[in-house]
Amino acid sequence: MSKRINISVLDDNPFFNNLASFRINNFLEEYSQNNTLDYRIMSFLHPEDLYQNLGSGTNIILLDYYLGDSTTAIDVLKKISEKNKDCSIAIVTQKDDPKLSFITRSYGASAFIPKDDKTLERACYFIEKTITKRF
Amino acid sequence: MIRKLSFINKIYIIIAIIAMIILAVSMFTYSKFSNTLSILTETTKPDYESIRIQTVLNRLNKIDNNAKSYVITQSKDYLKNFKSNVKELKLKSKKIITDFSSNTNLLVLDTLINNKINVLNQLILTQDLKENTDGLSNIIREINSNNKSDKNKIWNKIFHSKNKVNKDEVERIVNNVKNNETLIKDTLITHEIKLLSEDKNISNKITDFISRFEIKEKEKLLNNASANSYAIESSRVILISSSILILIMLIILMIIIIRYVNSNKSYKLALQKEKEYAEKLARTKEQFLATMSHEIRTPMNAVTGFIEQIALGPLNEEQRSQIEIVQKSSEDLLYIINDILSLSKIESGKLKLEKTSFNITETIHDLKNSTTSLLRNKPVTLNVNIDTKNDIVIGDPYRIKQILLNLLGNAIKFTHKGSITLSLKELKPNIDKTNMLFKITDTGIGMTPEQLDKVFNTYEQGETKTERAYGGTGLGLSITKRLIDLHDGSLTVKSKKNEGTTIEILISYPISKKAEIPTEKQQPVNKKLLQDKTILIVDDEPFNRQLLEAILNKKNIHTLTATNGIEAIEQVNNYHIDLILMDNYMPQMNGTEASIKIRELKDDTKNNIPIIVISAAVENNDVSNYMSAGVNGFIAKPFKELDVLYKIEQVFEGKNSFEPKGKHKNEKPSNKIDFDNLKKLCNNDQDFYTDMLNTFIESTSESSLALKKKLARKDTESIAKIAHKMKATFGHLEAFGIMNNLSAIEKNCKIDKPIHIIKVLVDDTLDQVNETVNLAKQELNTVQDG
């Protein structure tokens, strides 16, 4: 039986959002050649859109910290914990404050990925690690 | 040669045997059953001969009865029936003889029947004769005959009184008649008895014939039954034995299949076990190499660090020379460790080439500079020839350096006099790509063809004594070959014993559009920034603690020490600390855990202390783990004094040391979009690249407009957020200048800098942003046009 994994990307920056979804798709395409994996990637610019799709068995979320309109990843993490507790979340942000990783961790985030030239590589590594752990 | 039959062949053979047995049995059974069936059909068929004989006999009985009844009753009906039955019987008898002409016995029966009919005819005739010998009639007949002779003298004598009857004459006549009659009757009776006796004989003969016939028929039936019984019995035996044989064959087949399945299962299990074992072994090897690397790097850190410290102090000429030797040996040792790790990474497929713009001619010059010292005291000259148009290419500078350094190192090692030439020539460049031909020629000891064949094998050298004479692990050339393969490059080696060697490497590189690559040069450390700071050194290794203390104390930095994570947290709680240098692998509590605990402290003056991890665990996932733990920077072991001081300085300046390469303070950041990088990120997917350019143009224009509006409203909070949002985009496009400006806008907004300062920054940045948007539009047009 093939493994099914649903990945969501929430970032209000459409450029990064597109890029991240594309890169993750490429990574999973390659990964699924060696591992039986059925995957779906959904990308959202607004938290509300993510909330509407949380019930559909989302396994991994890449979550930007600042989401515009004073919404932060912490607000989203609270909502996610209400709707889907079985989800691995990585916070992806430009924010340099090291404390942020601990704050978000206490709200259910399992990784903290700073936005730099290695972000997408690290995001893929996080996804691979999560898939390995889950299956 | 006897070859063991394969499973499939065994199955084929057994199935063929079973098929043949089934075929033979089917044929045999069919023939047997056909035979039996025909016998049964024959047996069960009505016996017409017998039936018809029986009919004839019945008719004969009737004739017999008719004749005898007629004799007794003299009824003409019986005689009539007798005659008609005789007629019919004769016809039937004749017909039977004709139909069953093969049976000659039937002629005998026919004769007997005819005899019997004759006898019966005679019996009837006798009876008629008997009838005719009636006394009165005879008398009348006698008298009539006398009258004829005596003119009715008798009648006249009896009935005419006038003619007195002679009583004696009548008596005499009557007596005569009586006597005659008695004589005739006696004769007839005798004849009748004779006929009856004959009839009896014939009947007996017929009965005998019938008995014999029946016995014969019974025998025939018995023979048929016996033949049937034999046929059925033999068929049954054949069927049972064939069934047993087929059963045995099927059991053998089943056993073979079960054995095959079991052996297959056990092979699979064994394979699975072997696979798991191999994987475990590979993991263990990887783990071992990582641990060994860590374990070697840790003491090496103390060795190289203290040597560096000693070298910086006052030394006499001899001591300096000795220290240089130790330094060189340490570097060699580190080089070997890196080689081992590289090989392990290549073997496990984990080594991936970087794709970054770099100046290839500078790489060649760097190589010359770093290897010149190796030629000291050798009558060998190192020449460099470069013939290129495109110096800046996209590739992995570290790995090409590793390839050339290995080859150059070998050339130097095996050349005792003469020259070594390192040349670079660009071949057939086009708009996007170029081919670089690296050539290393030496006048060294050279190699025989046999040595050439195995020189690129792992752990092999030209000859065994080479290792003793020249040293080395034999890994360098193997790694070189594999690295060239990773580059999709080609390698050719020409060598002659005692004449020298020429190695050519051809690698294709995409041409970078960057005009120049900023060089990273370490500037003097800002001593003021470091002065009077208190730094906590956390390391379980006393040498490393001492080394860091020595480095930091020289810069008037106060130091505190801890040997594990628990002690580190205690120190943080008890003292004012400006920065923590944290080793990762420590007993009781490691550096990552300790960093997490410190970040979780409630006191904001404590949980914000910058932490720099110093570790020999340098893999990408290790670094990711440190970052996830919230540390501010990372230094790889073994480190140099300046590495530590620069990193500390960076962190004190508020810079995250995990920031992208372009953000280094000594590098002039670019404001131009690196479209090559964007293409690379888009995996060279033209459609997606076009989409991304459109997205960039749209979202950046939108953000620029929003930034202007918020600036007009002096809404610094929103300006900070927009600037923050835009940073990531420019970071990915490697426009680090704009990214830094956006960071500055964000920072100034947060610290409530006067709006006119922010305005200047925003305006300046927006100009640059607009310029990049225009460039993106041009690129978009170029892509769409062609």
Tab-separated table of N, CA and C in Angstrom, chain A residues 11-16 18-19 22-23 26 30 64-66 68-71 93-99 101-102 105 110-122 125 129, chain B residues 354 595-596 599-600 604 607-608 620-621 623-625 627-632 656 658-661 678 681-683 685 688 692 695-696 699 717 721 724-725 727-729 732-733 750:
chain	number	residue	atom	x	y	z
A	11	ASP	N	2.338	30.869	3.193
A	11	ASP	CA	3.241	32.015	3.166
A	11	ASP	C	2.548	33.120	2.387
A	12	ASP	N	2.527	34.303	2.957
A	12	ASP	CA	1.818	35.385	2.257
A	12	ASP	C	2.656	35.981	1.134
A	13	ASN	N	3.917	35.559	1.048
A	13	ASN	CA	4.755	36.025	-0.047
A	13	ASN	C	4.576	35.068	-1.235
A	14	PRO	N	3.874	35.519	-2.288
A	14	PRO	CA	3.581	34.581	-3.382
A	14	PRO	C	4.827	34.029	-4.059
A	15	PHE	N	5.877	34.862	-4.077
A	15	PHE	CA	7.124	34.429	-4.719
A	15	PHE	C	7.704	33.220	-3.984
A	16	PHE	N	7.830	33.379	-2.659
A	16	PHE	CA	8.402	32.283	-1.878
A	16	PHE	C	7.457	31.079	-1.868
A	18	ASN	N	5.315	30.070	-4.150
A	18	ASN	CA	5.422	29.315	-5.415
A	18	ASN	C	6.700	28.501	-5.460
A	19	LEU	N	7.773	29.186	-5.084
A	19	LEU	CA	9.097	28.572	-5.169
A	19	LEU	C	9.182	27.353	-4.254
A	22	PHE	N	7.105	24.460	-5.543
A	22	PHE	CA	7.767	23.858	-6.714
A	22	PHE	C	8.932	22.967	-6.283
A	23	ARG	N	9.733	23.517	-5.392
A	23	ARG	CA	10.929	22.784	-4.953
A	23	ARG	C	10.548	21.505	-4.192
A	26	ASN	N	9.395	18.933	-6.609
A	26	ASN	CA	10.542	18.302	-7.287
A	26	ASN	C	11.207	17.281	-6.385
A	30	GLU	N	11.276	13.087	-6.902
A	30	GLU	CA	12.508	12.286	-6.890
A	30	GLU	C	12.451	11.244	-5.768
A	64	ASP	N	4.957	30.205	7.421
A	64	ASP	CA	5.697	31.471	7.531
A	64	ASP	C	5.331	32.115	8.877
A	65	TYR	N	6.277	32.861	9.462
A	65	TYR	CA	5.956	33.428	10.779
A	65	TYR	C	5.043	34.649	10.645
A	66	TYR	N	5.487	35.623	9.875
A	66	TYR	CA	4.644	36.824	9.690
A	66	TYR	C	3.741	36.628	8.475
A	68	GLY	N	1.123	38.831	7.631
A	68	GLY	CA	0.381	40.049	7.258
A	68	GLY	C	-0.840	40.228	8.150
A	69	ASP	N	-1.359	41.463	8.154
A	69	ASP	CA	-2.533	41.812	8.981
A	69	ASP	C	-2.349	41.377	10.443
A	70	SER	N	-1.163	41.569	10.949
A	70	SER	CA	-0.841	41.258	12.355
A	70	SER	C	-1.024	39.791	12.726
A	71	THR	N	-1.196	38.952	11.735
A	71	THR	CA	-1.313	37.516	12.029
A	71	THR	C	0.091	36.908	12.025
A	93	THR	N	10.964	31.401	8.560
A	93	THR	CA	10.893	32.852	8.753
A	93	THR	C	12.225	33.562	8.571
A	94	GLN	N	12.110	34.843	8.340
A	94	GLN	CA	13.281	35.726	8.260
A	94	GLN	C	13.700	36.153	9.655
A	95	LYS	N	12.790	35.969	10.593
A	95	LYS	CA	13.000	36.492	11.937
A	95	LYS	C	14.234	35.864	12.554
A	96	ASP	N	15.152	36.739	13.000
A	96	ASP	CA	16.427	36.234	13.501
A	96	ASP	C	16.392	35.849	14.985
A	97	ASP	N	15.314	36.244	15.644
A	97	ASP	CA	15.267	36.031	17.093
A	97	ASP	C	15.279	34.537	17.447
A	98	PRO	N	16.365	34.069	18.120
A	98	PRO	CA	16.442	32.637	18.439
A	98	PRO	C	15.313	32.174	19.371
A	99	LYS	N	14.813	33.129	20.174
A	99	LYS	CA	13.758	32.747	21.129
A	99	LYS	C	12.498	32.260	20.401
A	101	SER	N	12.080	30.265	18.052
A	101	SER	CA	11.979	28.825	17.821
A	101	SER	C	11.383	28.121	19.040
A	102	PHE	N	11.686	28.667	20.220
A	102	PHE	CA	11.159	28.034	21.449
A	102	PHE	C	9.707	28.374	21.684
A	105	ARG	N	7.781	26.383	19.221
A	105	ARG	CA	7.852	24.968	19.605
A	105	ARG	C	6.792	24.666	20.675
A	110	SER	N	7.477	21.832	15.155
A	110	SER	CA	8.539	20.865	15.450
A	110	SER	C	9.874	21.249	14.819
A	111	ALA	N	9.905	22.291	14.033
A	111	ALA	CA	11.191	22.736	13.476
A	111	ALA	C	11.140	24.229	13.171
A	112	PHE	N	12.293	24.789	13.073
A	112	PHE	CA	12.409	26.220	12.831
A	112	PHE	C	13.406	26.403	11.687
A	113	ILE	N	12.952	26.926	10.577
A	113	ILE	CA	13.830	27.047	9.409
A	113	ILE	C	13.984	28.531	9.046
A	114	PRO	N	15.178	29.078	9.249
A	114	PRO	CA	15.365	30.475	8.877
A	114	PRO	C	15.346	30.636	7.354
A	115	LYS	N	14.873	31.790	6.892
A	115	LYS	CA	14.860	32.016	5.444
A	115	LYS	C	16.240	32.506	5.005
A	116	ASP	N	16.955	31.662	4.300
A	116	ASP	CA	18.243	32.031	3.726
A	116	ASP	C	18.455	31.192	2.466
A	117	ASP	N	19.681	31.136	1.989
A	117	ASP	CA	19.885	30.392	0.737
A	117	ASP	C	19.738	28.875	0.900
A	118	LYS	N	19.629	28.403	2.139
A	118	LYS	CA	19.494	26.952	2.365
A	118	LYS	C	18.073	26.585	2.798
A	119	THR	N	17.179	27.550	2.825
A	119	THR	CA	15.834	27.310	3.363
A	119	THR	C	15.134	26.130	2.696
A	120	LEU	N	15.127	26.153	1.376
A	120	LEU	CA	14.362	25.119	0.668
A	120	LEU	C	15.001	23.749	0.856
A	121	GLU	N	16.326	23.743	0.909
A	121	GLU	CA	17.055	22.490	1.148
A	121	GLU	C	16.678	21.940	2.526
A	122	ARG	N	16.631	22.861	3.500
A	122	ARG	CA	16.294	22.436	4.870
A	122	ARG	C	14.827	22.006	4.969
A	125	TYR	N	14.652	18.599	3.713
A	125	TYR	CA	15.249	17.704	4.712
A	125	TYR	C	14.239	17.435	5.841
A	129	LYS	N	12.655	13.861	6.769
A	129	LYS	CA	12.788	13.343	8.137
A	129	LYS	C	11.402	12.994	8.686
B	354	GLU	N	28.117	21.625	-5.170
B	354	GLU	CA	27.501	22.947	-5.039
B	354	GLU	C	27.448	23.607	-6.407
B	595	SER	N	21.231	24.512	25.026
B	595	SER	CA	20.776	25.729	24.342
B	595	SER	C	19.256	25.854	24.451
B	596	ILE	N	18.565	24.737	24.277
B	596	ILE	CA	17.095	24.749	24.375
B	596	ILE	C	16.681	25.175	25.784
B	599	ARG	N	17.198	28.883	26.334
B	599	ARG	CA	16.165	29.677	25.649
B	599	ARG	C	14.828	29.598	26.382
B	600	GLU	N	14.652	28.569	27.159
B	600	GLU	CA	13.384	28.413	27.880
B	600	GLU	C	13.377	29.111	29.244
B	604	ASP	N	14.475	37.263	30.844
B	604	ASP	CA	14.781	37.723	29.485
B	604	ASP	C	16.238	38.121	29.296
B	607	ASN	N	17.691	34.382	28.778
B	607	ASN	CA	17.299	33.524	27.646
B	607	ASN	C	17.662	34.100	26.280
B	608	ASN	N	18.175	35.355	26.296
B	608	ASN	CA	18.551	35.971	25.027
B	608	ASN	C	20.049	35.914	24.748
B	620	ASN	N	25.220	18.713	7.324
B	620	ASN	CA	24.115	19.652	7.120
B	620	ASN	C	23.005	19.483	8.145
B	621	ASN	N	22.677	18.217	8.445
B	621	ASN	CA	21.593	17.999	9.407
B	621	ASN	C	22.006	18.366	10.821
B	623	VAL	N	23.938	20.908	11.525
B	623	VAL	CA	23.803	22.372	11.557
B	623	VAL	C	22.325	22.762	11.661
B	624	SER	N	21.472	22.010	10.960
B	624	SER	CA	20.033	22.279	11.043
B	624	SER	C	19.530	22.097	12.467
B	625	ASN	N	20.056	21.063	13.137
B	625	ASN	CA	19.635	20.816	14.526
B	625	ASN	C	20.059	21.958	15.431
B	627	MET	N	20.467	24.999	14.579
B	627	MET	CA	19.622	26.153	14.264
B	627	MET	C	18.259	26.011	14.902
B	628	SER	N	17.735	24.784	14.837
B	628	SER	CA	16.426	24.556	15.434
B	628	SER	C	16.456	24.772	16.938
B	629	ALA	N	17.635	24.571	17.518
B	629	ALA	CA	17.755	24.785	18.967
B	629	ALA	C	17.849	26.272	19.306
B	630	GLY	N	17.914	27.120	18.326
B	630	GLY	CA	17.893	28.571	18.557
B	630	GLY	C	19.250	29.193	18.810
B	631	VAL	N	20.311	28.533	18.326
B	631	VAL	CA	21.629	29.143	18.532
B	631	VAL	C	21.869	30.192	17.436
B	632	ASN	N	22.851	31.056	17.717
B	632	ASN	CA	23.060	32.186	16.800
B	632	ASN	C	24.162	31.956	15.781
B	656	ASN	N	22.976	37.237	12.378
B	656	ASN	CA	22.848	35.794	12.513
B	656	ASN	C	23.905	35.149	11.620
B	658	PHE	N	24.076	32.384	10.477
B	658	PHE	CA	23.566	31.439	9.481
B	658	PHE	C	23.071	32.158	8.234
B	659	GLU	N	23.279	33.500	8.213
B	659	GLU	CA	22.779	34.273	7.083
B	659	GLU	C	23.497	33.889	5.792
B	660	PRO	N	22.899	34.188	4.662
B	660	PRO	CA	23.509	33.776	3.405
B	660	PRO	C	24.880	34.376	3.157
B	661	LYS	N	25.577	33.689	2.277
B	661	LYS	CA	26.982	34.049	2.034
B	661	LYS	C	27.186	35.510	1.641
B	678	LEU	N	17.855	31.926	-9.988
B	678	LEU	CA	16.405	31.708	-10.052
B	678	LEU	C	16.083	30.553	-11.003
B	681	LEU	N	16.845	27.467	-9.235
B	681	LEU	CA	15.779	27.170	-8.267
B	681	LEU	C	14.545	26.614	-8.974
B	682	CYS	N	14.350	27.080	-10.204
B	682	CYS	CA	13.191	26.611	-10.990
B	682	CYS	C	13.515	25.321	-11.722
B	683	ASN	N	14.672	24.765	-11.408
B	683	ASN	CA	15.062	23.478	-12.003
B	683	ASN	C	15.116	23.549	-13.538
B	685	ASP	N	13.102	24.782	-15.451
B	685	ASP	CA	11.771	24.599	-16.048
B	685	ASP	C	11.333	25.967	-16.601
B	688	PHE	N	7.881	27.384	-15.523
B	688	PHE	CA	7.836	27.802	-14.127
B	688	PHE	C	8.701	29.047	-13.898
B	692	MET	N	7.510	32.456	-12.280
B	692	MET	CA	8.180	33.061	-11.124
B	692	MET	C	8.565	34.521	-11.417
B	695	THR	N	5.416	36.417	-11.086
B	695	THR	CA	5.059	36.541	-9.660
B	695	THR	C	5.929	37.599	-8.991
B	696	PHE	N	7.224	37.542	-9.314
B	696	PHE	CA	8.149	38.518	-8.724
B	696	PHE	C	7.729	39.934	-9.113
B	699	SER	N	4.213	40.771	-7.355
B	699	SER	CA	4.234	40.917	-5.891
B	699	SER	C	5.155	42.055	-5.459
B	717	GLU	N	5.113	50.619	11.581
B	717	GLU	CA	4.870	49.206	11.898
B	717	GLU	C	4.580	48.408	10.602
B	721	LYS	N	6.751	45.514	8.426
B	721	LYS	CA	6.197	44.218	8.002
B	721	LYS	C	6.373	43.999	6.494
B	724	HIS	N	9.955	43.341	5.716
B	724	HIS	CA	10.280	41.970	6.147
B	724	HIS	C	9.817	40.951	5.098
B	725	LYS	N	8.597	41.175	4.623
B	725	LYS	CA	8.018	40.253	3.637
B	725	LYS	C	8.830	40.243	2.334
B	727	LYS	N	11.989	40.837	1.971
B	727	LYS	CA	13.374	40.374	2.141
B	727	LYS	C	13.629	38.998	1.514
B	728	ALA	N	12.705	38.092	1.801
B	728	ALA	CA	12.912	36.705	1.350
B	728	ALA	C	13.047	36.629	-0.165
B	729	THR	N	12.199	37.400	-0.856
B	729	THR	CA	12.224	37.370	-2.320
B	729	THR	C	13.596	37.773	-2.839
B	732	HIS	N	16.355	35.213	-2.225
B	732	HIS	CA	16.397	34.093	-3.163
B	732	HIS	C	16.952	34.493	-4.517
B	733	LEU	N	16.822	35.777	-4.833
B	733	LEU	CA	17.360	36.240	-6.120
B	733	LEU	C	18.797	36.732	-5.973
B	750	LYS	N	11.507	49.447	13.710
B	750	LYS	CA	11.244	48.828	15.017
B	750	LYS	C	11.838	49.620	16.177
